[in-house]
Amino acid sequence: MSIDVWPETAPTQILLLTLAFLMSAAIGIERDIRQKSAGARTHILVGMGSALFTLVSAYGFSHLIGGDVVLDPSRIAAQIVSGIGFIGAGVIFVRQNVVSGLTTAASIWVTAAVGMACGAGMPVIAGLTVVFYLLSVTLVTNLVRRLPRHDRSEHYIVRYTDGRGILREILGAASQLGYETRLVRTRRLAVSDGFAVDATMTFTRTQRVGREQLFEALHELEGVLEIRTVTEEND
């Protein structure tokens, strides 16, 4: 059996693999900017791997076709779809009913689809998918956050200076505004002038007090460095 090192389709294959690299990198860089567990490297590898599997399925066995040999290129694509779920599941965490990593897992799944589309010779559809992905995690996300909510709970990550009793003051301020507070988890990290704590907290309203008043009250506490919503941190 002779091996054709440089087949006629090689330039097309190289172009499609390169496009898969670039499009996967666009999704991964967005995740890196948001400091998620799976960043540019992971997404690039997922996208290129999916593209390469698809290219092998489409071009790698062409010399075997003929006679009684029948190939089904869609079989490899189907295995990619099921196999990528293991990677996506690895970035999803559940802690005390707070789910994190769902958007990152979905972005890995979309990246695999983008790589497959590139490998199958559909770069325009793949590029459009990347555009829609970026719109969904920017414009659509900002729009959804502005919609009125009926949930009486507010979910924040409060960053405060460690070792000064700030957590006690946070709980006291929330209690004065009529909020019941539940501490989900804490994470200690180094900052420029010492150490800080990221505390994921749930504030449940027991009175008619708006979230703006809670947000302002927490910001006014000396030692509170930053407040983020859980959706901004845990997607």
PDB file of C-alpha atoms in Angstrom:
ATOM      1  CA  MET A   1       0.000   0.000   0.000  1.00  0.00           C
ATOM      2  CA  SER A   2       1.521   3.312  -1.077  1.00  0.00           C
ATOM      3  CA  ILE A   3       1.210   6.405   1.100  1.00  0.00           C
ATOM      4  CA  ASP A   4       0.582   9.772  -0.528  1.00  0.00           C
ATOM      5  CA  VAL A   5       2.373  12.206   1.794  1.00  0.00           C
ATOM      6  CA  TRP A   6       1.109  15.303  -0.049  1.00  0.00           C
ATOM      7  CA  PRO A   7      -2.298  14.535  -1.585  1.00  0.00           C
ATOM      8  CA  GLU A   8      -4.140  16.994  -3.787  1.00  0.00           C
ATOM      9  CA  THR A   9      -6.466  17.859  -0.919  1.00  0.00           C
ATOM     10  CA  ALA A  10      -3.609  18.771   1.469  1.00  0.00           C
ATOM     11  CA  PRO A  11      -3.936  22.579   1.009  1.00  0.00           C
ATOM     12  CA  THR A  12      -7.666  22.360   1.760  1.00  0.00           C
ATOM     13  CA  GLN A  13      -7.036  20.249   4.851  1.00  0.00           C
ATOM     14  CA  ILE A  14      -4.383  22.669   6.122  1.00  0.00           C
ATOM     15  CA  LEU A  15      -6.699  25.639   5.590  1.00  0.00           C
ATOM     16  CA  LEU A  16      -9.596  23.965   7.404  1.00  0.00           C
ATOM     17  CA  LEU A  17      -7.390  22.946  10.349  1.00  0.00           C
ATOM     18  CA  THR A  18      -6.002  26.498  10.569  1.00  0.00           C
ATOM     19  CA  LEU A  19      -9.515  27.955  10.582  1.00  0.00           C
ATOM     20  CA  ALA A  20     -10.468  25.545  13.361  1.00  0.00           C
ATOM     21  CA  PHE A  21      -7.458  26.771  15.346  1.00  0.00           C
ATOM     22  CA  LEU A  22      -8.380  30.444  14.910  1.00  0.00           C
ATOM     23  CA  MET A  23     -12.068  30.034  15.684  1.00  0.00           C
ATOM     24  CA  SER A  24     -11.411  27.843  18.724  1.00  0.00           C
ATOM     25  CA  ALA A  25      -8.890  30.408  19.949  1.00  0.00           C
ATOM     26  CA  ALA A  26     -11.542  33.156  19.729  1.00  0.00           C
ATOM     27  CA  ILE A  27     -13.834  31.210  22.052  1.00  0.00           C
ATOM     28  CA  GLY A  28     -10.999  30.233  24.387  1.00  0.00           C
ATOM     29  CA  ILE A  29      -9.644  33.768  24.684  1.00  0.00           C
ATOM     30  CA  GLU A  30     -13.099  34.970  25.779  1.00  0.00           C
ATOM     31  CA  ARG A  31     -13.068  32.316  28.522  1.00  0.00           C
ATOM     32  CA  ASP A  32      -9.503  33.310  29.495  1.00  0.00           C
ATOM     33  CA  ILE A  33     -10.508  36.967  29.789  1.00  0.00           C
ATOM     34  CA  ARG A  34     -13.207  35.904  32.261  1.00  0.00           C
ATOM     35  CA  GLN A  35     -10.610  33.756  34.098  1.00  0.00           C
ATOM     36  CA  LYS A  36     -12.491  30.490  33.718  1.00  0.00           C
ATOM     37  CA  SER A  37     -11.168  27.011  34.432  1.00  0.00           C
ATOM     38  CA  ALA A  38     -10.932  26.129  30.725  1.00  0.00           C
ATOM     39  CA  GLY A  39      -9.195  28.809  28.695  1.00  0.00           C
ATOM     40  CA  ALA A  40      -7.622  29.323  25.282  1.00  0.00           C
ATOM     41  CA  ARG A  41      -5.345  26.268  25.368  1.00  0.00           C
ATOM     42  CA  THR A  42      -8.132  23.849  26.247  1.00  0.00           C
ATOM     43  CA  HIS A  43     -10.523  25.258  23.646  1.00  0.00           C
ATOM     44  CA  ILE A  44      -7.859  25.280  20.931  1.00  0.00           C
ATOM     45  CA  LEU A  45      -6.990  21.649  21.603  1.00  0.00           C
ATOM     46  CA  VAL A  46     -10.653  20.628  21.636  1.00  0.00           C
ATOM     47  CA  GLY A  47     -11.389  22.503  18.407  1.00  0.00           C
ATOM     48  CA  MET A  48      -8.325  21.286  16.539  1.00  0.00           C
ATOM     49  CA  GLY A  49      -8.772  17.729  17.788  1.00  0.00           C
ATOM     50  CA  SER A  50     -12.378  17.679  16.615  1.00  0.00           C
ATOM     51  CA  ALA A  51     -11.369  19.146  13.253  1.00  0.00           C
ATOM     52  CA  LEU A  52      -8.585  16.602  12.815  1.00  0.00           C
ATOM     53  CA  PHE A  53     -10.865  13.680  13.686  1.00  0.00           C
ATOM     54  CA  THR A  54     -13.358  14.954  11.121  1.00  0.00           C
ATOM     55  CA  LEU A  55     -10.661  15.455   8.481  1.00  0.00           C
ATOM     56  CA  VAL A  56      -9.380  11.928   9.069  1.00  0.00           C
ATOM     57  CA  SER A  57     -12.926  10.646   8.752  1.00  0.00           C
ATOM     58  CA  ALA A  58     -13.476  12.562   5.517  1.00  0.00           C
ATOM     59  CA  TYR A  59     -10.089  12.101   3.806  1.00  0.00           C
ATOM     60  CA  GLY A  60      -8.045   9.520   5.704  1.00  0.00           C
ATOM     61  CA  PHE A  61      -9.710   6.387   4.388  1.00  0.00           C
ATOM     62  CA  SER A  62     -10.486   7.450   0.845  1.00  0.00           C
ATOM     63  CA  HIS A  63      -7.884   5.023  -0.538  1.00  0.00           C
ATOM     64  CA  LEU A  64      -9.814   2.118   0.975  1.00  0.00           C
ATOM     65  CA  ILE A  65     -13.093   2.887  -0.738  1.00  0.00           C
ATOM     66  CA  GLY A  66     -13.956   0.540  -3.549  1.00  0.00           C
ATOM     67  CA  GLY A  67     -15.252  -2.942  -4.117  1.00  0.00           C
ATOM     68  CA  ASP A  68     -17.034  -4.255  -1.053  1.00  0.00           C
ATOM     69  CA  VAL A  69     -15.655  -1.573   1.311  1.00  0.00           C
ATOM     70  CA  VAL A  70     -18.282   0.910   2.530  1.00  0.00           C
ATOM     71  CA  LEU A  71     -17.320   3.726   4.907  1.00  0.00           C
ATOM     72  CA  ASP A  72     -19.572   5.887   7.077  1.00  0.00           C
ATOM     73  CA  PRO A  73     -17.792   9.194   7.821  1.00  0.00           C
ATOM     74  CA  SER A  74     -20.507  10.219  10.288  1.00  0.00           C
ATOM     75  CA  ARG A  75     -19.455   7.499  12.750  1.00  0.00           C
ATOM     76  CA  ILE A  76     -16.357   9.412  13.901  1.00  0.00           C
ATOM     77  CA  ALA A  77     -18.392  12.623  14.224  1.00  0.00           C
ATOM     78  CA  ALA A  78     -20.879  10.828  16.442  1.00  0.00           C
ATOM     79  CA  GLN A  79     -18.088   9.586  18.701  1.00  0.00           C
ATOM     80  CA  ILE A  80     -16.701  13.126  19.036  1.00  0.00           C
ATOM     81  CA  VAL A  81     -20.085  14.414  20.230  1.00  0.00           C
ATOM     82  CA  SER A  82     -20.358  11.745  22.932  1.00  0.00           C
ATOM     83  CA  GLY A  83     -16.693  11.848  23.923  1.00  0.00           C
ATOM     84  CA  ILE A  84     -16.482  15.611  24.392  1.00  0.00           C
ATOM     85  CA  GLY A  85     -19.022  15.325  27.190  1.00  0.00           C
ATOM     86  CA  PHE A  86     -16.334  13.920  29.494  1.00  0.00           C
ATOM     87  CA  ILE A  87     -14.271  17.090  29.178  1.00  0.00           C
ATOM     88  CA  GLY A  88     -17.280  19.331  29.620  1.00  0.00           C
ATOM     89  CA  ALA A  89     -18.391  17.450  32.733  1.00  0.00           C
ATOM     90  CA  GLY A  90     -14.984  18.036  34.268  1.00  0.00           C
ATOM     91  CA  VAL A  91     -15.498  21.811  34.530  1.00  0.00           C
ATOM     92  CA  ILE A  92     -18.968  21.662  36.154  1.00  0.00           C
ATOM     93  CA  PHE A  93     -19.056  21.911  39.937  1.00  0.00           C
ATOM     94  CA  VAL A  94     -21.970  21.894  42.380  1.00  0.00           C
ATOM     95  CA  ARG A  95     -21.455  23.264  45.872  1.00  0.00           C
ATOM     96  CA  GLN A  96     -24.436  23.652  48.173  1.00  0.00           C
ATOM     97  CA  ASN A  97     -26.906  24.084  45.316  1.00  0.00           C
ATOM     98  CA  VAL A  98     -24.683  26.630  43.528  1.00  0.00           C
ATOM     99  CA  VAL A  99     -23.770  25.323  40.073  1.00  0.00           C
ATOM    100  CA  SER A 100     -20.646  26.683  38.405  1.00  0.00           C
ATOM    101  CA  GLY A 101     -18.992  26.008  35.072  1.00  0.00           C
ATOM    102  CA  LEU A 102     -22.072  25.374  32.929  1.00  0.00           C
ATOM    103  CA  THR A 103     -21.261  28.062  30.373  1.00  0.00           C
ATOM    104  CA  THR A 104     -17.635  26.937  30.142  1.00  0.00           C
ATOM    105  CA  ALA A 105     -18.769  23.338  29.592  1.00  0.00           C
ATOM    106  CA  ALA A 106     -21.161  24.532  26.887  1.00  0.00           C
ATOM    107  CA  SER A 107     -18.380  26.575  25.267  1.00  0.00           C
ATOM    108  CA  ILE A 108     -16.223  23.430  25.057  1.00  0.00           C
ATOM    109  CA  TRP A 109     -19.128  21.611  23.429  1.00  0.00           C
ATOM    110  CA  VAL A 110     -19.623  24.457  20.922  1.00  0.00           C
ATOM    111  CA  THR A 111     -15.880  24.545  20.211  1.00  0.00           C
ATOM    112  CA  ALA A 112     -15.961  20.853  19.342  1.00  0.00           C
ATOM    113  CA  ALA A 113     -18.842  21.543  16.963  1.00  0.00           C
ATOM    114  CA  VAL A 114     -16.930  24.446  15.386  1.00  0.00           C
ATOM    115  CA  GLY A 115     -13.903  22.213  14.865  1.00  0.00           C
ATOM    116  CA  MET A 116     -16.063  19.497  13.327  1.00  0.00           C
ATOM    117  CA  ALA A 117     -17.714  22.006  10.993  1.00  0.00           C
ATOM    118  CA  CYS A 118     -14.305  23.247   9.842  1.00  0.00           C
ATOM    119  CA  GLY A 119     -13.077  19.703   9.310  1.00  0.00           C
ATOM    120  CA  ALA A 120     -16.206  18.896   7.308  1.00  0.00           C
ATOM    121  CA  GLY A 121     -15.555  21.832   4.959  1.00  0.00           C
ATOM    122  CA  MET A 122     -18.150  24.219   6.434  1.00  0.00           C
ATOM    123  CA  PRO A 123     -15.991  27.149   7.670  1.00  0.00           C
ATOM    124  CA  VAL A 124     -18.688  29.783   7.017  1.00  0.00           C
ATOM    125  CA  ILE A 125     -21.157  28.045   9.334  1.00  0.00           C
ATOM    126  CA  ALA A 126     -18.379  27.529  11.879  1.00  0.00           C
ATOM    127  CA  GLY A 127     -17.454  31.223  11.779  1.00  0.00           C
ATOM    128  CA  LEU A 128     -21.092  32.263  12.153  1.00  0.00           C
ATOM    129  CA  THR A 129     -21.375  29.976  15.179  1.00  0.00           C
ATOM    130  CA  VAL A 130     -18.397  31.713  16.807  1.00  0.00           C
ATOM    131  CA  VAL A 131     -20.008  35.109  16.167  1.00  0.00           C
ATOM    132  CA  PHE A 132     -23.284  33.943  17.721  1.00  0.00           C
ATOM    133  CA  TYR A 133     -21.383  32.515  20.681  1.00  0.00           C
ATOM    134  CA  LEU A 134     -19.626  35.819  21.355  1.00  0.00           C
ATOM    135  CA  LEU A 135     -22.939  37.670  21.072  1.00  0.00           C
ATOM    136  CA  SER A 136     -24.606  35.278  23.510  1.00  0.00           C
ATOM    137  CA  VAL A 137     -21.948  35.723  26.221  1.00  0.00           C
ATOM    138  CA  THR A 138     -21.826  39.513  25.847  1.00  0.00           C
ATOM    139  CA  LEU A 139     -24.923  41.298  24.526  1.00  0.00           C
ATOM    140  CA  VAL A 140     -27.495  38.639  25.403  1.00  0.00           C
ATOM    141  CA  THR A 141     -26.007  38.084  28.867  1.00  0.00           C
ATOM    142  CA  ASN A 142     -26.088  41.808  29.637  1.00  0.00           C
ATOM    143  CA  LEU A 143     -29.673  42.028  28.390  1.00  0.00           C
ATOM    144  CA  VAL A 144     -30.828  39.126  30.574  1.00  0.00           C
ATOM    145  CA  ARG A 145     -29.229  40.665  33.665  1.00  0.00           C
ATOM    146  CA  ARG A 146     -31.311  43.802  33.175  1.00  0.00           C
ATOM    147  CA  LEU A 147     -34.603  41.935  33.124  1.00  0.00           C
ATOM    148  CA  PRO A 148     -36.724  42.095  36.314  1.00  0.00           C
ATOM    149  CA  ARG A 149     -36.424  39.064  38.573  1.00  0.00           C
ATOM    150  CA  HIS A 150     -38.948  37.550  40.978  1.00  0.00           C
ATOM    151  CA  ASP A 151     -36.314  35.662  42.959  1.00  0.00           C
ATOM    152  CA  ARG A 152     -35.947  37.082  46.471  1.00  0.00           C
ATOM    153  CA  SER A 153     -32.352  35.849  46.759  1.00  0.00           C
ATOM    154  CA  GLU A 154     -29.222  37.710  45.716  1.00  0.00           C
ATOM    155  CA  HIS A 155     -26.063  35.729  44.981  1.00  0.00           C
ATOM    156  CA  TYR A 156     -22.789  37.615  45.368  1.00  0.00           C
ATOM    157  CA  ILE A 157     -19.075  36.961  45.564  1.00  0.00           C
ATOM    158  CA  VAL A 158     -17.814  39.455  48.130  1.00  0.00           C
ATOM    159  CA  ARG A 159     -14.063  40.061  48.225  1.00  0.00           C
ATOM    160  CA  TYR A 160     -12.820  41.495  51.506  1.00  0.00           C
ATOM    161  CA  THR A 161      -9.520  41.962  53.350  1.00  0.00           C
ATOM    162  CA  ASP A 162      -8.591  38.910  55.378  1.00  0.00           C
ATOM    163  CA  GLY A 163      -8.016  38.979  59.137  1.00  0.00           C
ATOM    164  CA  ARG A 164     -10.028  42.109  60.038  1.00  0.00           C
ATOM    165  CA  GLY A 165     -13.397  40.645  60.971  1.00  0.00           C
ATOM    166  CA  ILE A 166     -15.036  41.976  57.816  1.00  0.00           C
ATOM    167  CA  LEU A 167     -17.253  38.910  57.389  1.00  0.00           C
ATOM    168  CA  ARG A 168     -18.936  39.666  60.709  1.00  0.00           C
ATOM    169  CA  GLU A 169     -19.651  43.220  59.534  1.00  0.00           C
ATOM    170  CA  ILE A 170     -21.053  41.949  56.218  1.00  0.00           C
ATOM    171  CA  LEU A 171     -23.451  39.622  58.022  1.00  0.00           C
ATOM    172  CA  GLY A 172     -24.483  42.422  60.372  1.00  0.00           C
ATOM    173  CA  ALA A 173     -25.138  44.922  57.579  1.00  0.00           C
ATOM    174  CA  ALA A 174     -27.233  42.413  55.649  1.00  0.00           C
ATOM    175  CA  SER A 175     -29.194  41.518  58.767  1.00  0.00           C
ATOM    176  CA  GLN A 176     -30.027  45.179  59.430  1.00  0.00           C
ATOM    177  CA  LEU A 177     -31.516  45.430  55.940  1.00  0.00           C
ATOM    178  CA  GLY A 178     -33.661  42.353  56.548  1.00  0.00           C
ATOM    179  CA  TYR A 179     -31.613  39.783  54.653  1.00  0.00           C
ATOM    180  CA  GLU A 180     -30.956  36.226  55.741  1.00  0.00           C
ATOM    181  CA  THR A 181     -27.397  35.329  54.728  1.00  0.00           C
ATOM    182  CA  ARG A 182     -25.901  31.950  53.846  1.00  0.00           C
ATOM    183  CA  LEU A 183     -22.164  31.522  53.316  1.00  0.00           C
ATOM    184  CA  VAL A 184     -21.652  29.041  50.461  1.00  0.00           C
ATOM    185  CA  ARG A 185     -17.856  28.897  50.316  1.00  0.00           C
ATOM    186  CA  THR A 186     -14.714  30.989  50.774  1.00  0.00           C
ATOM    187  CA  ARG A 187     -11.436  31.168  48.899  1.00  0.00           C
ATOM    188  CA  ARG A 188      -8.300  32.874  50.243  1.00  0.00           C
ATOM    189  CA  LEU A 189      -6.048  34.601  47.721  1.00  0.00           C
ATOM    190  CA  ALA A 190      -3.023  36.885  47.677  1.00  0.00           C
ATOM    191  CA  VAL A 191      -3.434  40.570  46.765  1.00  0.00           C
ATOM    192  CA  SER A 192      -1.004  43.451  46.438  1.00  0.00           C
ATOM    193  CA  ASP A 193      -1.089  44.419  50.132  1.00  0.00           C
ATOM    194  CA  GLY A 194      -1.650  41.049  51.798  1.00  0.00           C
ATOM    195  CA  PHE A 195      -4.448  38.499  51.595  1.00  0.00           C
ATOM    196  CA  ALA A 196      -8.115  38.722  50.706  1.00  0.00           C
ATOM    197  CA  VAL A 197     -11.056  36.334  50.804  1.00  0.00           C
ATOM    198  CA  ASP A 198     -13.593  35.664  48.060  1.00  0.00           C
ATOM    199  CA  ALA A 199     -16.806  34.665  49.846  1.00  0.00           C
ATOM    200  CA  THR A 200     -19.696  33.286  47.809  1.00  0.00           C
ATOM    201  CA  MET A 201     -22.835  34.305  49.672  1.00  0.00           C
ATOM    202  CA  THR A 202     -26.603  34.077  49.238  1.00  0.00           C
ATOM    203  CA  PHE A 203     -28.737  36.925  50.595  1.00  0.00           C
ATOM    204  CA  THR A 204     -32.471  36.207  50.899  1.00  0.00           C
ATOM    205  CA  ARG A 205     -34.873  39.091  51.437  1.00  0.00           C
ATOM    206  CA  THR A 206     -37.296  38.963  54.339  1.00  0.00           C
ATOM    207  CA  GLN A 207     -38.440  42.562  53.884  1.00  0.00           C
ATOM    208  CA  ARG A 208     -39.170  44.885  50.967  1.00  0.00           C
ATOM    209  CA  VAL A 209     -35.594  46.073  50.561  1.00  0.00           C
ATOM    210  CA  GLY A 210     -34.134  46.396  47.066  1.00  0.00           C
ATOM    211  CA  ARG A 211     -30.898  44.780  45.945  1.00  0.00           C
ATOM    212  CA  GLU A 212     -29.460  48.247  45.290  1.00  0.00           C
ATOM    213  CA  GLN A 213     -29.599  49.067  49.006  1.00  0.00           C
ATOM    214  CA  LEU A 214     -27.843  45.817  49.889  1.00  0.00           C
ATOM    215  CA  PHE A 215     -25.211  46.378  47.221  1.00  0.00           C
ATOM    216  CA  GLU A 216     -24.527  49.941  48.450  1.00  0.00           C
ATOM    217  CA  ALA A 217     -24.437  48.896  52.106  1.00  0.00           C
ATOM    218  CA  LEU A 218     -21.859  46.205  51.437  1.00  0.00           C
ATOM    219  CA  HIS A 219     -19.730  48.527  49.294  1.00  0.00           C
ATOM    220  CA  GLU A 220     -19.622  51.113  52.069  1.00  0.00           C
ATOM    221  CA  LEU A 221     -18.037  48.687  54.529  1.00  0.00           C
ATOM    222  CA  GLU A 222     -14.356  49.389  55.079  1.00  0.00           C
ATOM    223  CA  GLY A 223     -12.379  46.372  53.941  1.00  0.00           C
ATOM    224  CA  VAL A 224     -14.801  45.225  51.258  1.00  0.00           C
ATOM    225  CA  LEU A 225     -12.755  45.311  48.047  1.00  0.00           C
ATOM    226  CA  GLU A 226     -15.140  44.068  45.366  1.00  0.00           C
ATOM    227  CA  ILE A 227     -18.624  42.624  44.873  1.00  0.00           C
ATOM    228  CA  ARG A 228     -19.591  40.473  41.886  1.00  0.00           C
ATOM    229  CA  THR A 229     -22.723  38.540  41.097  1.00  0.00           C
ATOM    230  CA  VAL A 230     -22.386  34.771  41.092  1.00  0.00           C
ATOM    231  CA  THR A 231     -23.503  34.600  37.450  1.00  0.00           C
ATOM    232  CA  GLU A 232     -20.532  36.760  36.423  1.00  0.00           C
ATOM    233  CA  GLU A 233     -18.103  34.488  38.260  1.00  0.00           C
ATOM    234  CA  ASN A 234     -19.517  30.995  37.876  1.00  0.00           C
ATOM    235  CA  ASP A 235     -20.497  30.709  34.232  1.00  0.00           C
TER     236      ASP A 235
END
